[in-house]
mmCIF file of N, CA and C in Angstrom:
data_model
loop_
_atom_site.group_PDB
_atom_site.id
_atom_site.type_symbol
_atom_site.label_atom_id
_atom_site.label_comp_id
_atom_site.label_asym_id
_atom_site.label_seq_id
_atom_site.Cartn_x
_atom_site.Cartn_y
_atom_site.Cartn_z
ATOM 1 N N UNK A 93 48.100 33.778 20.788
ATOM 2 C CA UNK A 93 48.573 32.737 19.602
ATOM 3 C C UNK A 93 48.183 33.525 17.963
ATOM 4 N N UNK A 94 49.147 33.127 17.660
ATOM 5 C CA UNK A 94 49.790 33.093 16.595
ATOM 6 C C UNK A 94 48.815 32.600 15.090
ATOM 7 N N UNK A 95 48.838 32.900 13.655
ATOM 8 C CA UNK A 95 48.152 33.053 12.596
ATOM 9 C C UNK A 95 47.844 31.493 12.522
ATOM 10 N N UNK A 96 49.357 30.849 12.875
ATOM 11 C CA UNK A 96 49.483 29.071 12.313
ATOM 12 C C UNK A 96 48.557 28.287 13.284
ATOM 13 N N UNK A 97 48.523 28.490 14.810
ATOM 14 C CA UNK A 97 47.880 28.388 15.386
ATOM 15 C C UNK A 97 46.400 28.068 15.665
ATOM 16 N N UNK A 98 46.031 29.352 14.981
ATOM 17 C CA UNK A 98 44.429 29.355 14.635
ATOM 18 C C UNK A 98 44.055 28.461 13.457
ATOM 19 N N UNK A 99 45.108 28.491 12.186
ATOM 20 C CA UNK A 99 44.975 27.896 11.401
ATOM 21 C C UNK A 99 44.648 26.090 11.432
ATOM 22 N N UNK A 100 45.515 25.901 12.738
ATOM 23 C CA UNK A 100 45.617 24.317 12.674
ATOM 24 C C UNK A 100 44.297 23.927 13.912
ATOM 25 N N UNK A 101 43.905 25.026 14.364
ATOM 26 C CA UNK A 101 43.065 24.675 15.467
ATOM 27 C C UNK A 101 41.750 24.559 14.256
ATOM 28 N N UNK A 102 41.260 25.523 13.479
ATOM 29 C CA UNK A 102 40.568 25.409 12.559
ATOM 30 C C UNK A 102 40.340 23.963 11.368
ATOM 31 N N UNK A 103 41.581 23.739 11.323
ATOM 32 C CA UNK A 103 41.829 21.871 10.465
ATOM 33 C C UNK A 103 41.428 21.119 11.593
ATOM 34 N N UNK A 104 41.850 21.213 12.593
ATOM 35 C CA UNK A 104 41.290 20.195 13.465
ATOM 36 C C UNK A 104 39.631 20.177 13.958
ATOM 37 N N UNK A 105 38.953 21.558 14.405
ATOM 38 C CA UNK A 105 37.660 21.228 13.997
ATOM 39 C C UNK A 105 37.033 20.747 12.802
ATOM 40 N N UNK A 106 37.635 21.253 11.550
ATOM 41 C CA UNK A 106 37.011 20.739 10.562
ATOM 42 C C UNK A 106 37.076 19.030 10.615
ATOM 43 N N UNK A 107 38.422 18.453 10.925
ATOM 44 C CA UNK A 107 38.741 17.351 10.930
ATOM 45 C C UNK A 107 37.697 16.575 11.968
ATOM 46 N N UNK A 108 37.514 17.249 13.360
ATOM 47 C CA UNK A 108 36.390 16.534 13.998
ATOM 48 C C UNK A 108 35.140 16.609 13.422
ATOM 49 N N UNK A 109 34.377 17.375 12.847
ATOM 50 C CA UNK A 109 33.141 17.597 12.298
ATOM 51 C C UNK A 109 33.241 16.430 11.222
ATOM 52 N N UNK A 110 33.982 16.311 10.444
ATOM 53 C CA UNK A 110 33.928 15.235 9.596
ATOM 54 C C UNK A 110 33.863 13.656 9.992
ATOM 55 N N UNK A 111 34.578 13.880 10.861
ATOM 56 C CA UNK A 111 34.697 12.339 11.738
ATOM 57 C C UNK A 111 33.379 12.186 12.188
ATOM 58 N N UNK A 112 32.694 13.531 12.863
ATOM 59 C CA UNK A 112 31.299 13.347 13.485
ATOM 60 C C UNK A 112 30.521 12.697 12.488
ATOM 61 N N UNK A 113 30.438 13.933 11.554
ATOM 62 C CA UNK A 113 29.446 13.115 10.382
ATOM 63 C C UNK A 113 29.599 11.908 9.756
ATOM 64 N N UNK A 114 30.987 11.560 9.622
ATOM 65 C CA UNK A 114 30.908 9.754 9.371
ATOM 66 C C UNK A 114 30.530 8.912 10.072
ATOM 67 N N UNK A 115 30.525 9.594 11.274
ATOM 68 C CA UNK A 115 30.371 8.476 12.508
ATOM 69 C C UNK A 115 28.317 8.676 12.503
ATOM 70 N N UNK A 116 27.882 9.522 12.432
ATOM 71 C CA UNK A 116 26.505 9.388 12.448
ATOM 72 C C UNK A 116 25.714 8.905 10.871
ATOM 73 N N UNK A 117 26.669 8.919 9.900
ATOM 74 C CA UNK A 117 26.523 7.784 8.883
ATOM 75 C C UNK A 117 26.465 6.780 9.055
ATOM 76 N N UNK A 118 27.280 5.839 9.673
ATOM 77 C CA UNK A 118 27.306 4.665 9.792
ATOM 78 C C UNK A 118 26.424 4.211 10.983
ATOM 79 N N UNK A 119 26.175 5.291 12.137
ATOM 80 C CA UNK A 119 25.123 4.800 12.890
ATOM 81 C C UNK A 119 23.683 4.938 12.348
ATOM 82 N N UNK A 120 23.825 5.480 11.629
ATOM 83 C CA UNK A 120 22.352 5.533 10.719
ATOM 84 C C UNK A 120 22.000 4.469 9.853
ATOM 85 N N UNK A 121 23.301 4.072 9.092
ATOM 86 C CA UNK A 121 22.985 2.649 8.006
ATOM 87 C C UNK A 121 22.996 1.683 9.210
ATOM 88 N N UNK A 122 24.009 1.464 10.329
ATOM 89 C CA UNK A 122 23.517 0.758 11.147
ATOM 90 C C UNK A 122 22.136 0.547 11.530
ATOM 91 N N UNK A 123 21.736 1.389 11.851
ATOM 92 C CA UNK A 123 19.927 0.958 12.530
ATOM 93 C C UNK A 123 19.171 0.946 11.420
ATOM 94 N N UNK A 124 19.498 1.079 10.273
ATOM 95 C CA UNK A 124 18.280 1.106 9.119
ATOM 96 C C UNK A 124 18.935 -0.848 8.795
ATOM 97 N N UNK A 125 19.849 -1.228 9.156
ATOM 98 C CA UNK A 125 19.794 -2.758 8.866
ATOM 99 C C UNK A 125 19.378 -3.222 9.981
ATOM 100 N N UNK A 126 19.558 -3.212 10.974
ATOM 101 C CA UNK A 126 18.991 -3.526 12.499
ATOM 102 C C UNK A 126 17.489 -3.762 12.149
ATOM 103 N N UNK A 127 16.882 -2.685 11.467
ATOM 104 C CA UNK A 127 15.511 -2.525 11.136
ATOM 105 C C UNK A 127 15.150 -3.624 10.174
ATOM 106 N N UNK A 128 16.117 -3.697 9.176
ATOM 107 C CA UNK A 128 15.778 -4.665 8.055
ATOM 108 C C UNK A 128 16.105 -5.806 8.519
ATOM 109 N N UNK A 129 17.344 -6.141 9.439
ATOM 110 C CA UNK A 129 16.858 -7.788 10.333
ATOM 111 C C UNK A 129 16.096 -8.136 10.833
ATOM 112 N N UNK A 130 15.414 -7.264 11.733
ATOM 113 C CA UNK A 130 14.149 -7.819 12.503
ATOM 114 C C UNK A 130 12.728 -7.682 11.546
ATOM 115 N N UNK A 131 12.837 -7.557 10.662
ATOM 116 C CA UNK A 131 11.612 -7.415 9.997
ATOM 117 C C UNK A 131 11.655 -9.251 9.665
ATOM 118 N N UNK A 132 10.220 -9.152 9.557
ATOM 119 C CA UNK A 132 9.859 -10.755 9.486
ATOM 120 C C UNK A 132 9.715 -11.149 7.845
ATOM 121 N N UNK A 133 10.698 -12.406 8.058
ATOM 122 C CA UNK A 133 10.993 -13.148 6.812
ATOM 123 C C UNK A 133 9.885 -14.335 6.390
ATOM 124 N N UNK A 134 9.749 -14.813 5.093
ATOM 125 C CA UNK A 134 9.227 -16.074 4.875
ATOM 126 C C UNK A 134 9.985 -16.688 3.735
ATOM 127 N N UNK A 135 9.609 -18.168 3.680
ATOM 128 C CA UNK A 135 10.385 -18.205 2.155
ATOM 129 C C UNK A 135 9.180 -17.545 0.934
ATOM 130 N N UNK A 136 9.360 -18.110 -0.177
ATOM 131 C CA UNK A 136 8.954 -17.807 -1.181
ATOM 132 C C UNK A 136 7.704 -18.921 -1.334
ATOM 133 N N UNK A 137 8.087 -20.344 -0.957
ATOM 134 C CA UNK A 137 6.691 -21.250 -1.016
ATOM 135 C C UNK A 137 5.556 -20.582 -0.275
ATOM 136 N N UNK A 138 6.115 -20.135 1.532
ATOM 137 C CA UNK A 138 5.220 -19.717 2.299
ATOM 138 C C UNK A 138 4.597 -18.363 1.626
ATOM 139 N N UNK A 139 5.085 -17.857 1.021
ATOM 140 C CA UNK A 139 4.370 -16.617 0.684
ATOM 141 C C UNK A 139 3.376 -16.885 -0.570
ATOM 142 N N UNK A 140 3.379 -17.676 -1.522
ATOM 143 C CA UNK A 140 2.497 -18.094 -2.431
ATOM 144 C C UNK A 140 1.537 -18.824 -1.754
ATOM 145 N N UNK A 141 1.780 -19.608 -0.950
ATOM 146 C CA UNK A 141 0.452 -20.709 -0.746
ATOM 147 C C UNK A 141 -0.238 -19.573 0.615
ATOM 148 N N UNK A 142 0.166 -18.705 1.142
ATOM 149 C CA UNK A 142 -0.548 -17.318 1.711
ATOM 150 C C UNK A 142 -1.376 -16.570 0.827
ATOM 151 N N UNK A 143 -0.842 -16.183 -0.635
ATOM 152 C CA UNK A 143 -1.762 -15.609 -1.497
ATOM 153 C C UNK A 143 -3.105 -16.468 -1.644
ATOM 154 N N UNK A 144 -2.309 -17.787 -2.113
ATOM 155 C CA UNK A 144 -3.407 -18.534 -2.555
ATOM 156 C C UNK A 144 -4.429 -18.754 -1.541
ATOM 157 N N UNK A 145 -3.955 -19.354 -0.138
ATOM 158 C CA UNK A 145 -5.083 -19.037 0.971
ATOM 159 C C UNK A 145 -6.260 -18.376 0.746
ATOM 160 N N UNK A 146 -5.587 -16.696 0.914
ATOM 161 C CA UNK A 146 -6.563 -15.670 0.861
ATOM 162 C C UNK A 146 -7.175 -15.476 -1.005
ATOM 163 N N UNK A 147 -7.004 -16.093 -1.773
ATOM 164 C CA UNK A 147 -7.450 -15.539 -2.819
ATOM 165 C C UNK A 147 -8.705 -16.956 -2.887
ATOM 166 N N UNK A 148 -8.316 -17.978 -2.293
ATOM 167 C CA UNK A 148 -9.119 -18.722 -2.378
ATOM 168 C C UNK A 148 -10.563 -18.532 -1.360
ATOM 169 N N UNK A 149 -10.352 -17.759 -0.435
ATOM 170 C CA UNK A 149 -10.739 -17.878 1.133
ATOM 171 C C UNK A 149 -11.781 -16.536 1.016
ATOM 172 N N UNK A 150 -11.273 -15.514 0.191
ATOM 173 C CA UNK A 150 -11.868 -13.857 0.183
ATOM 174 C C UNK A 150 -12.436 -13.702 -0.717
ATOM 175 N N UNK A 151 -13.671 -13.403 -0.608
ATOM 176 C CA UNK A 151 -14.660 -13.435 -1.376
ATOM 177 C C UNK A 151 -14.313 -12.014 -2.151
ATOM 178 N N UNK A 152 -14.064 -11.997 -4.007
ATOM 179 C CA UNK A 152 -14.173 -11.094 -4.372
ATOM 180 C C UNK A 152 -15.079 -10.906 -5.863
ATOM 181 N N UNK A 153 -16.113 -9.828 -5.624
ATOM 182 C CA UNK A 153 -17.000 -9.670 -6.310
ATOM 183 C C UNK A 153 -16.830 -9.239 -8.056
ATOM 184 N N UNK A 154 -15.213 -8.799 -8.079
ATOM 185 C CA UNK A 154 -14.720 -8.146 -9.550
ATOM 186 C C UNK A 154 -14.249 -10.189 -10.395
ATOM 187 N N UNK A 155 -14.827 -10.826 -9.922
ATOM 188 C CA UNK A 155 -14.535 -12.461 -10.351
ATOM 189 C C UNK A 155 -15.507 -13.294 -9.783
ATOM 190 N N UNK A 156 -16.893 -12.839 -10.841
ATOM 191 C CA UNK A 156 -18.007 -13.226 -10.844
ATOM 192 C C UNK A 156 -17.979 -14.537 -11.494
ATOM 193 N N UNK A 157 -17.124 -15.077 -11.794
ATOM 194 C CA UNK A 157 -16.992 -16.262 -12.683
ATOM 195 C C UNK A 157 -16.477 -17.686 -11.230
ATOM 196 N N UNK A 158 -15.706 -16.943 -10.106
ATOM 197 C CA UNK A 158 -15.640 -18.136 -9.191
ATOM 198 C C UNK A 158 -16.710 -17.157 -8.032
ATOM 199 N N UNK A 159 -17.073 -16.908 -7.927
ATOM 200 C CA UNK A 159 -17.835 -16.417 -6.486
ATOM 201 C C UNK A 159 -19.302 -15.777 -6.835
ATOM 202 N N UNK A 160 -19.724 -15.674 -8.285
ATOM 203 C CA UNK A 160 -20.945 -15.273 -8.517
ATOM 204 C C UNK A 160 -21.207 -13.743 -8.699
ATOM 205 N N UNK A 161 -22.067 -13.401 -8.359
ATOM 206 C CA UNK A 161 -22.771 -11.775 -8.360
ATOM 207 C C UNK A 161 -23.324 -11.685 -6.612
ATOM 208 N N UNK A 162 -22.975 -10.519 -6.471
ATOM 209 C CA UNK A 162 -23.470 -10.275 -5.078
ATOM 210 C C UNK A 162 -25.010 -10.239 -5.094
ATOM 211 N N UNK A 163 -25.712 -10.318 -4.150
ATOM 212 C CA UNK A 163 -27.022 -10.157 -3.848
ATOM 213 C C UNK A 163 -27.032 -8.540 -3.493
ATOM 214 N N UNK A 164 -28.335 -8.466 -3.361
ATOM 215 C CA UNK A 164 -29.211 -7.077 -3.214
ATOM 216 C C UNK A 164 -28.729 -6.623 -2.279
ATOM 217 N N UNK A 165 -27.885 -5.092 -2.326
ATOM 218 C CA UNK A 165 -27.709 -4.437 -1.128
ATOM 219 C C UNK A 165 -26.524 -5.194 0.635
ATOM 220 N N UNK A 166 -25.535 -6.306 -0.517
ATOM 221 C CA UNK A 166 -24.605 -6.851 0.058
ATOM 222 C C UNK A 166 -23.383 -6.715 -0.538
ATOM 223 N N UNK A 167 -22.896 -5.729 -1.599
ATOM 224 C CA UNK A 167 -21.591 -5.462 -2.090
ATOM 225 C C UNK A 167 -21.358 -4.256 -1.267
ATOM 226 N N UNK A 168 -20.049 -4.916 -1.095
ATOM 227 C CA UNK A 168 -19.401 -3.566 0.256
ATOM 228 C C UNK A 168 -18.509 -2.838 -0.632
ATOM 229 N N UNK A 169 -18.878 -2.839 -1.902
ATOM 230 C CA UNK A 169 -17.973 -1.556 -2.309
ATOM 231 C C UNK A 169 -18.793 -0.812 -3.162
ATOM 232 N N UNK A 170 -20.112 -0.829 -3.053
ATOM 233 C CA UNK A 170 -21.193 0.000 -3.580
ATOM 234 C C UNK A 170 -22.747 0.289 -2.272
ATOM 235 N N UNK A 171 -23.007 1.122 -1.794
ATOM 236 C CA UNK A 171 -23.585 1.684 -1.087
ATOM 237 C C UNK A 171 -25.026 1.346 -1.357
ATOM 238 N N UNK A 172 -25.480 1.606 -2.488
ATOM 239 C CA UNK A 172 -26.642 1.830 -3.207
ATOM 240 C C UNK A 172 -26.958 0.744 -4.425
ATOM 241 N N UNK A 173 -26.100 -0.469 -4.551
ATOM 242 C CA UNK A 173 -26.100 -1.278 -5.765
ATOM 243 C C UNK A 173 -27.036 -1.524 -6.106
ATOM 244 N N UNK A 174 -28.621 -1.738 -5.489
ATOM 245 C CA UNK A 174 -29.841 -2.355 -5.986
ATOM 246 C C UNK A 174 -30.303 -0.886 -6.825
ATOM 247 N N UNK A 175 -30.295 0.201 -6.721
ATOM 248 C CA UNK A 175 -30.546 1.541 -6.932
ATOM 249 C C UNK A 175 -29.963 1.543 -8.266
ATOM 250 N N UNK A 176 -28.393 1.440 -8.555
ATOM 251 C CA UNK A 176 -27.743 1.557 -9.796
ATOM 252 C C UNK A 176 -27.798 0.518 -10.644
ATOM 253 N N UNK A 177 -28.547 -0.132 -10.517
ATOM 254 C CA UNK A 177 -28.696 -1.409 -11.855
ATOM 255 C C UNK A 177 -30.139 -1.254 -12.297
ATOM 256 N N UNK A 178 -29.747 -1.058 -13.767
ATOM 257 C CA UNK A 178 -31.103 -0.794 -14.960
ATOM 258 C C UNK A 178 -31.673 -2.112 -15.088
ATOM 259 N N UNK A 179 -32.665 -2.203 -16.125
ATOM 260 C CA UNK A 179 -32.822 -3.412 -16.622
ATOM 261 C C UNK A 179 -32.409 -4.005 -17.882
ATOM 262 N N UNK A 180 -31.573 -3.493 -18.400
ATOM 263 C CA UNK A 180 -30.255 -3.654 -19.569
ATOM 264 C C UNK A 180 -28.824 -4.356 -18.587
ATOM 265 N N UNK A 181 -29.002 -4.402 -17.332
ATOM 266 C CA UNK A 181 -27.556 -5.238 -16.893
ATOM 267 C C UNK A 181 -27.734 -6.002 -16.896
ATOM 268 N N UNK A 182 -27.056 -6.916 -17.034
ATOM 269 C CA UNK A 182 -26.782 -8.527 -17.191
ATOM 270 C C UNK A 182 -26.566 -8.644 -15.416
ATOM 271 N N UNK A 183 -26.924 -7.891 -14.303
ATOM 272 C CA UNK A 183 -26.547 -8.218 -13.364
ATOM 273 C C UNK A 183 -28.312 -8.251 -12.613
ATOM 274 N N UNK A 184 -28.974 -8.325 -13.396
ATOM 275 C CA UNK A 184 -30.476 -8.040 -12.787
ATOM 276 C C UNK A 184 -30.511 -6.558 -12.503
ATOM 277 N N UNK A 185 -31.885 -6.228 -12.192
ATOM 278 C CA UNK A 185 -32.285 -5.001 -11.173
ATOM 279 C C UNK A 185 -34.095 -4.932 -11.537
ATOM 280 N N UNK A 186 -34.080 -3.968 -10.660
ATOM 281 C CA UNK A 186 -35.463 -3.913 -10.779
ATOM 282 C C UNK A 186 -36.287 -3.104 -11.698
ATOM 283 N N UNK A 187 -36.074 -2.696 -13.191
ATOM 284 C CA UNK A 187 -36.330 -1.758 -13.829
ATOM 285 C C UNK A 187 -35.586 -0.617 -14.416
ATOM 286 N N UNK A 188 -36.325 0.217 -15.151
ATOM 287 C CA UNK A 188 -35.068 1.248 -15.646
ATOM 288 C C UNK A 188 -34.973 2.170 -14.445
ATOM 289 N N UNK A 189 -33.965 2.692 -14.258
ATOM 290 C CA UNK A 189 -33.644 3.606 -13.052
ATOM 291 C C UNK A 189 -33.320 5.043 -13.404
ATOM 292 N N UNK A 190 -34.011 6.186 -12.318
ATOM 293 C CA UNK A 190 -33.807 7.474 -12.937
ATOM 294 C C UNK A 190 -32.483 7.832 -13.037
ATOM 295 N N UNK A 191 -32.436 9.340 -13.884
ATOM 296 C CA UNK A 191 -31.206 10.061 -13.702
ATOM 297 C C UNK A 191 -30.491 10.333 -12.318
ATOM 298 N N UNK A 192 -31.551 10.277 -11.688
ATOM 299 C CA UNK A 192 -30.527 10.534 -10.132
ATOM 300 C C UNK A 192 -29.801 9.491 -9.607
ATOM 301 N N UNK A 193 -30.177 8.169 -9.748
ATOM 302 C CA UNK A 193 -29.921 7.288 -9.049
ATOM 303 C C UNK A 193 -28.378 6.980 -9.560
ATOM 304 N N UNK A 194 -27.950 7.351 -11.016
ATOM 305 C CA UNK A 194 -27.457 6.284 -11.983
ATOM 306 C C UNK A 194 -26.509 7.579 -12.322
ATOM 307 N N UNK A 195 -25.040 7.353 -12.775
ATOM 308 C CA UNK A 195 -24.221 8.183 -13.540
ATOM 309 C C UNK A 195 -24.460 8.446 -14.886
ATOM 310 N N UNK A 196 -24.384 7.203 -15.175
ATOM 311 C CA UNK A 196 -24.355 6.373 -16.977
ATOM 312 C C UNK A 196 -25.575 5.546 -17.392
ATOM 313 N N UNK A 197 -25.351 5.564 -18.455
ATOM 314 C CA UNK A 197 -27.043 4.844 -19.065
ATOM 315 C C UNK A 197 -26.063 3.928 -20.405
ATOM 316 N N UNK A 198 -26.706 2.571 -19.653
ATOM 317 C CA UNK A 198 -25.767 1.286 -20.583
ATOM 318 C C UNK A 198 -26.668 1.136 -21.863
ATOM 319 N N UNK A 199 -26.445 0.690 -23.159
ATOM 320 C CA UNK A 199 -27.417 0.714 -24.072
ATOM 321 C C UNK A 199 -26.563 -0.411 -24.775
#
C-alpha cells in the first residue's frame, strides 16, 4: 500500500465514525421523544381541578384559618408538639417550657 491508500483509508474510517456518532445522536433523540410521548398528559383545566381537590381535601396545619390548629400530639410535622408550646403561645400550651424542650423563647 502506498501513502495515498493509507490516507484514503483513514478518511473513510473518520467518515464512518462521524456517521456512527450522528446515528447515535439521532437514536438518543428519538428515544427521548418516545419517552416524552409516553408521558401522561392532562389538560390545564383538569390539572387545576386536581390541585383544587387536593388543597380542599388535605389538611394543612400551615393554614390555620381554614383547618384550625392541630390537636396535641396529632401534628404530623412535629413529634413533640405539646412540649414545645409555651404559655405565651397563641396555640395554647400547658405552661412554661424548660430550656431543654424548646429551641427559642417567644416574648
